[in-house]
Tab-separated table of C-alpha atoms and ligand atoms in Angstrom:
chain	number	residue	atom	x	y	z
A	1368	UNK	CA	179.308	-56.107	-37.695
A	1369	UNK	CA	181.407	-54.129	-35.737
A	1370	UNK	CA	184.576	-52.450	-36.454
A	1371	UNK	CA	186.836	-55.306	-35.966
A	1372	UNK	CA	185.190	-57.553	-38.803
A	1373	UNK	CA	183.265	-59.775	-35.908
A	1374	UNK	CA	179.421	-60.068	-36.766
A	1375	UNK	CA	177.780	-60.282	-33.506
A	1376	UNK	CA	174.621	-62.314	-34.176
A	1377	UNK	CA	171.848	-60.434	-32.330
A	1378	UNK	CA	169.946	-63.984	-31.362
A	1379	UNK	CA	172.906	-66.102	-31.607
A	1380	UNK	CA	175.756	-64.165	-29.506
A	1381	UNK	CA	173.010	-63.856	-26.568
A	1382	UNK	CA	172.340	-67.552	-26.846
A	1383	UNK	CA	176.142	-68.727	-26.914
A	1384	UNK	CA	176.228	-66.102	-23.506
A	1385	UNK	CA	173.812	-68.034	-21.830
A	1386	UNK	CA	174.917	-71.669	-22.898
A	1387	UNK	CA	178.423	-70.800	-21.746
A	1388	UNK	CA	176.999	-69.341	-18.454
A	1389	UNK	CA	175.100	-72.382	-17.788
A	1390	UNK	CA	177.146	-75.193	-19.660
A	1391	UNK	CA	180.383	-74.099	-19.123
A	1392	UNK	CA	181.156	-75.579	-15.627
A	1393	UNK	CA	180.331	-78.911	-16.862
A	1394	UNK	CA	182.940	-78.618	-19.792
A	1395	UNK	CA	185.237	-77.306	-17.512
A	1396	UNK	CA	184.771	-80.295	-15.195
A	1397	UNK	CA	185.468	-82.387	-18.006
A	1398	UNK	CA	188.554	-80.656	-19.167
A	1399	UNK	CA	190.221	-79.780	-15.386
A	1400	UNK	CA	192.986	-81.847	-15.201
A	1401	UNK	CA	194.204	-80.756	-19.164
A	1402	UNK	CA	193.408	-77.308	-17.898
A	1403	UNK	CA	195.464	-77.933	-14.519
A	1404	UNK	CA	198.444	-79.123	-16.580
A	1405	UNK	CA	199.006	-76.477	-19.633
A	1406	UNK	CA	197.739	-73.708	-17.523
A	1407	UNK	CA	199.770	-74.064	-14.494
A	1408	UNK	CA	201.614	-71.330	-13.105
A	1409	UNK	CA	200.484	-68.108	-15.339
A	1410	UNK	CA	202.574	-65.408	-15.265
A	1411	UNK	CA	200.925	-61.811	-13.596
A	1412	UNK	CA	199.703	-60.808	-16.816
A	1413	UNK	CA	197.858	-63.194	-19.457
A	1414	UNK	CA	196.583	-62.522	-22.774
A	1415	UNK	CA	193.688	-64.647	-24.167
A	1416	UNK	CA	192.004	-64.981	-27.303
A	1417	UNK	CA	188.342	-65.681	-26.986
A	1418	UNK	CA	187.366	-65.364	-23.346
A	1419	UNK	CA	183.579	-66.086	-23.749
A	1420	UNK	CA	182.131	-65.359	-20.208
A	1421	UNK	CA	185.668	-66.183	-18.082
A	1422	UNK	CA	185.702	-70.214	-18.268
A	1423	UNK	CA	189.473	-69.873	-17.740
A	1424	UNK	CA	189.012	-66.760	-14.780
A	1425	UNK	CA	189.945	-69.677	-12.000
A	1426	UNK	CA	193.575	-70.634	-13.982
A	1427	UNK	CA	194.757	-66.963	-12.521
A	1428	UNK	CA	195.664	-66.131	-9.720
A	1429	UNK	CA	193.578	-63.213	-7.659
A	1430	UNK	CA	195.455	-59.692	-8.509
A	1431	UNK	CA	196.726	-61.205	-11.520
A	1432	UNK	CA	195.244	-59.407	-14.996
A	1433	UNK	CA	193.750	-60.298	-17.793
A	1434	UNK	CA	194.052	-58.976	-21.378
A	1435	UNK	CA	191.317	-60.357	-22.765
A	1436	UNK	CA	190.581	-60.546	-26.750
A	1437	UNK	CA	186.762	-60.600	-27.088
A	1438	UNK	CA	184.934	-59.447	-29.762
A	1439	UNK	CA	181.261	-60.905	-28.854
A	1440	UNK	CA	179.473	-58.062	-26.837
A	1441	UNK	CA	176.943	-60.110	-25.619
A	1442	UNK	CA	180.185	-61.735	-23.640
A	1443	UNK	CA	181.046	-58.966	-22.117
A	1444	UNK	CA	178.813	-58.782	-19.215
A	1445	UNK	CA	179.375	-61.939	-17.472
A	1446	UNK	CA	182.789	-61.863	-18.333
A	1447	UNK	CA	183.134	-58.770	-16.369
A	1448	UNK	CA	181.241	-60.324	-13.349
A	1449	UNK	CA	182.912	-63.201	-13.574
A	1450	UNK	CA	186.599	-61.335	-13.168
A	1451	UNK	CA	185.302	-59.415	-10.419
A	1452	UNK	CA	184.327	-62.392	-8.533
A	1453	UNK	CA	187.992	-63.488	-8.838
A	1454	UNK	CA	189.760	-60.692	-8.500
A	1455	UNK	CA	191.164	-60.226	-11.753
A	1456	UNK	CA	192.092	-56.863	-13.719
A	1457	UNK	CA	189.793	-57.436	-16.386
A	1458	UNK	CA	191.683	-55.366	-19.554
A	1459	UNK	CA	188.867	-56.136	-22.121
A	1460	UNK	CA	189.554	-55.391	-25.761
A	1461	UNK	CA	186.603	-55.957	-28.418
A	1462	UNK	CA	189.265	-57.122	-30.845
A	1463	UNK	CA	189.648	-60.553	-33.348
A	1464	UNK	CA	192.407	-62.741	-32.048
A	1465	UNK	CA	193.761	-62.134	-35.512
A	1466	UNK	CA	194.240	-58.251	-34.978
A	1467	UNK	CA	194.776	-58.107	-31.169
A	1468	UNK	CA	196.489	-54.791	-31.642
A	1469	UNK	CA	198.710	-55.522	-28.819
A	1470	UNK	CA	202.316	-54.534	-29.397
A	1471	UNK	CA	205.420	-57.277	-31.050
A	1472	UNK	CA	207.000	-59.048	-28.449
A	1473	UNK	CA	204.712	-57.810	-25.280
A	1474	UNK	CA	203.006	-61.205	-23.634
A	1475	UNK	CA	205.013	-63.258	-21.853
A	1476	UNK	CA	201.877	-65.654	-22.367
A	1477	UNK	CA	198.543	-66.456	-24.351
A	1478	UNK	CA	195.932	-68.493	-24.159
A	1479	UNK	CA	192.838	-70.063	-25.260
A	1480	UNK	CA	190.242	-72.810	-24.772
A	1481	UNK	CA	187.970	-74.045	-27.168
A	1482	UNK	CA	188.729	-70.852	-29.429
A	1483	UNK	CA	190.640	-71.959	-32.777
A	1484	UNK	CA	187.591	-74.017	-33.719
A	1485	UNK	CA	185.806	-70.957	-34.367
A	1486	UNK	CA	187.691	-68.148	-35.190
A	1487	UNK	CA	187.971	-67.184	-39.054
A	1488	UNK	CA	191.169	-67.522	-39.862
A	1489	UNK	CA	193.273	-70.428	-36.979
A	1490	UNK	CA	196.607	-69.412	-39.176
A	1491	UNK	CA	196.793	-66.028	-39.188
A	1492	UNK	CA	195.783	-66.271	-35.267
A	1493	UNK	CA	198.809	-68.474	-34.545
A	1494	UNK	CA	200.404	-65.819	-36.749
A	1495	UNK	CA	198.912	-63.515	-34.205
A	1496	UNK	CA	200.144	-64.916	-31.196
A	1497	UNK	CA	203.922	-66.169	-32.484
A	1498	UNK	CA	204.060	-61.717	-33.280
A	1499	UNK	CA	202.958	-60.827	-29.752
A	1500	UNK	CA	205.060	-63.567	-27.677
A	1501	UNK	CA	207.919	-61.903	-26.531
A	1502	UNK	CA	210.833	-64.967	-26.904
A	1503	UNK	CA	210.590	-67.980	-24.715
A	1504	UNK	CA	207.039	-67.174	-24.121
A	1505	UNK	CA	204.150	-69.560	-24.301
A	1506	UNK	CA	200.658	-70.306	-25.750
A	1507	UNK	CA	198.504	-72.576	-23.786
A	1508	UNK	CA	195.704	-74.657	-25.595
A	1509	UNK	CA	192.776	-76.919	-24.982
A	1510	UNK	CA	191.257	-77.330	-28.381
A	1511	UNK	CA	188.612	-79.500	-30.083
A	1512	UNK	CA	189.785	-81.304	-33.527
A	1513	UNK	CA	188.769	-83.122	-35.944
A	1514	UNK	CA	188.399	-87.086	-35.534
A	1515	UNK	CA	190.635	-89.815	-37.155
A	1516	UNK	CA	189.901	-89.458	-41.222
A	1517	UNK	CA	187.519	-92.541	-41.962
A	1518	UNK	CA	185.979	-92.936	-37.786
A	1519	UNK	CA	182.360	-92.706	-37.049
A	1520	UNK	CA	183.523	-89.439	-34.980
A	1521	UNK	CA	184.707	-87.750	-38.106
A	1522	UNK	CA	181.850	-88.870	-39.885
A	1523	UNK	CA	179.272	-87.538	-37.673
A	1524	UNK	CA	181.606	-84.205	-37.377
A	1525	UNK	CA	180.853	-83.691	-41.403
A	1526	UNK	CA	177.255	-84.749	-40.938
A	1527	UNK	CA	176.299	-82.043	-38.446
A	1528	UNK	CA	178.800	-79.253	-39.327
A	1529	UNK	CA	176.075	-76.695	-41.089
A	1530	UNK	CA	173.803	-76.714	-37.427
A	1531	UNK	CA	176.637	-77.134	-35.292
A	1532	UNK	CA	178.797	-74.248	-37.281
A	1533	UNK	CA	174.859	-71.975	-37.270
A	1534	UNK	CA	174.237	-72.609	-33.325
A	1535	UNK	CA	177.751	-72.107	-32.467
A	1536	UNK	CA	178.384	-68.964	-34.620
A	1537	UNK	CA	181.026	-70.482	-36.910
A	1538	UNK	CA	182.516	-73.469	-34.726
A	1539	UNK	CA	183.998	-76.457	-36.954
A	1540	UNK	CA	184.527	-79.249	-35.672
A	1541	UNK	CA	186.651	-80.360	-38.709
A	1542	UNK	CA	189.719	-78.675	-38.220
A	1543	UNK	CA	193.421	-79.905	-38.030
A	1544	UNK	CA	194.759	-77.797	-35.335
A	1545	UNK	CA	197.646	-79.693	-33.966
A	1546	UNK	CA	198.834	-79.510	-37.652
A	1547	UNK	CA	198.395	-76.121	-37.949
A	1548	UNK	CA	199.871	-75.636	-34.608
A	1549	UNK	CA	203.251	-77.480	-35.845
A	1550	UNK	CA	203.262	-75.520	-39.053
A	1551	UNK	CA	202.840	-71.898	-37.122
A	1552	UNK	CA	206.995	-71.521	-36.465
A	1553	UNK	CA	206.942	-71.815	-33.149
A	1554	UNK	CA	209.994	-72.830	-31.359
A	1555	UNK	CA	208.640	-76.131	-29.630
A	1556	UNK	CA	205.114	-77.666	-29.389
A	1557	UNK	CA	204.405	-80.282	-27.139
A	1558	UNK	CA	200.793	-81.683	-27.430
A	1559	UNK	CA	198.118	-84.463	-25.775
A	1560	UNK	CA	195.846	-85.600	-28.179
A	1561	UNK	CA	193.053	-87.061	-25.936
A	1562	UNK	CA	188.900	-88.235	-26.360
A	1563	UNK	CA	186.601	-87.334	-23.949
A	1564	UNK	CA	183.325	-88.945	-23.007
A	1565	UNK	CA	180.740	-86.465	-23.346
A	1566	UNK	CA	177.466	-86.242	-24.368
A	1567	UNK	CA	178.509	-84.017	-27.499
A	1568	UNK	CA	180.458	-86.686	-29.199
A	1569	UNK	CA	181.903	-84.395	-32.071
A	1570	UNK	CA	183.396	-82.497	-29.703
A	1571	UNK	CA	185.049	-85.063	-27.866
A	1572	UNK	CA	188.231	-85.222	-29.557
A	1573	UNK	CA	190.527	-82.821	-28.226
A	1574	UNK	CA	194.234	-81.253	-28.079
A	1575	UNK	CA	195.936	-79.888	-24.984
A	1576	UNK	CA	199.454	-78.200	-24.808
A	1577	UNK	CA	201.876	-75.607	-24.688
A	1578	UNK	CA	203.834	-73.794	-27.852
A	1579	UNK	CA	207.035	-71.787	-26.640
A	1580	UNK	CA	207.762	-68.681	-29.149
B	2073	SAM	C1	183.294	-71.799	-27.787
B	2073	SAM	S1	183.523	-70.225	-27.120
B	2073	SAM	C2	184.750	-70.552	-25.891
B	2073	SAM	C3	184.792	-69.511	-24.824
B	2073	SAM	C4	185.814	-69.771	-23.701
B	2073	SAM	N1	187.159	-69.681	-24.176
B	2073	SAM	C5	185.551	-71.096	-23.043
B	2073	SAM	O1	186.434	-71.956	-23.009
B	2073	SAM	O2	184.441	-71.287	-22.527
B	2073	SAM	C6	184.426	-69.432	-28.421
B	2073	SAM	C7	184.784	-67.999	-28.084
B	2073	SAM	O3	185.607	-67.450	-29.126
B	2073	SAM	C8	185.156	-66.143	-29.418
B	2073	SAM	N2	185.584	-65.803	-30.784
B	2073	SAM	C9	185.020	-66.151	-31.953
B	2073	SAM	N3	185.705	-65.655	-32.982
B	2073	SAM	C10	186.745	-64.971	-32.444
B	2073	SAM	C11	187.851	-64.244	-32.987
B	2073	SAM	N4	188.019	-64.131	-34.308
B	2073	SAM	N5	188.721	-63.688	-32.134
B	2073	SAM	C12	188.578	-63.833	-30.780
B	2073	SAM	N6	187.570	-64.517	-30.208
B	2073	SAM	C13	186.678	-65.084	-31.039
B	2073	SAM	C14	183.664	-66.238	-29.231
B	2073	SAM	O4	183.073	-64.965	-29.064
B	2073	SAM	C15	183.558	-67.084	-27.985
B	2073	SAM	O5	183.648	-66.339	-26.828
């Protein structure tokens, strides 16, 4: 464990590394056009929780920088190759998303893909993010969710949550985060509920928007 409450799993955090390396661009592919939408137009600086090894590096512009809430070491190192391929000012904190330690009212935007299924605590993050959004600010999302109560989806979602949760260090695929989004306070959400057509069906059902502090 290290001192932000993150247990890096010596086999595990190397494996999600290299799955993300290699995997990633195909996820991406699948999610571009949700991606294209909420992440449009980022401001010079960007906060995001849960960076993994830079998936969302090519949403910035070059020069822009990146404040960039990762507490999985074995991240780190593509992550920082990855931002130096595109230019980015990699400011790399090994923080949880629900103690960034950034200042109240200091990001003008956050954002995250594929994050809230697996942090520890998805409230307290929003939480997180509503304290560090300076007003009129936004958080951007492309999440996975939980399937329609009584679908094959969400029944294949319960089946495999123990090995999917173990493989993907804590990942549920169970969660109601467009409801907890709605809940959080935040000024205005506006989200796309949408199914992709993957290979990794539990994942498939997803969430894209933007929440304005
Ligand atoms: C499924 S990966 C997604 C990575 C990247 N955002 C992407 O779209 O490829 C989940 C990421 O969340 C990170 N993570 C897990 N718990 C976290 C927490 N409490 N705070 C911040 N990041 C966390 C993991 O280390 C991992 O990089």
């Amino acid at each position: 464990m290290t001192d932000t409450g993150f247990v890096v799993n010596r086999a595990r955090g190397p494996f999600n590394a290299t799955f993300f390396g290699l995997l990633g661009p195909y996820i991406d592919w699948n999610v571009r056009h949700r991606k294209r939408r909420v992440f449009a137009d980022l401001p010079p600086t960007v906060v995001e929780l849960g960076s993994g090894v830079g998936a969302n590096l090519r949403y910035l512009r070059p020069g822009s920088t990146l404040v960039a809430i990762e507490p999985n070491v074995p991240m780190h190192r593509r992550l920082r190759a990855a931002a130096a391929r595109r230019a980015v000012r990699l400011d790399l904190r090994d923080r949880v998303a629900e103690h960034t330690g950034l200042a109240d009212r200091s990001a003008d935007c956050v954002i995250s893909s594929l994050v809230l299924c697996t942090v520890a605590d998805p409230a307290a993050v929003l939480a997180e993010v509503r304290r560090i959004l300076r007003p009129g600010g936004t958080f951007r999302f492309v999440e996975h969710v939980a399937a329609r109560p009584g679908s094959p989806t969400r029944a294949l979602q319960r089946l495999l949550r123990r090995p999917w949760a173990w493989t993907f260090e804590g990942c549920s695929c169970e969660r109601d985060l467009a409801g907890l989004l709605r809940a959080a306070g935040f000024a205005r959400v506006d989200i796309e509920p949408y199914r992709l057509h993957s290979p990794f069906i539990t994942f498939n059902t997803q969430i894209a928007g933007i929440a304005y502090a």
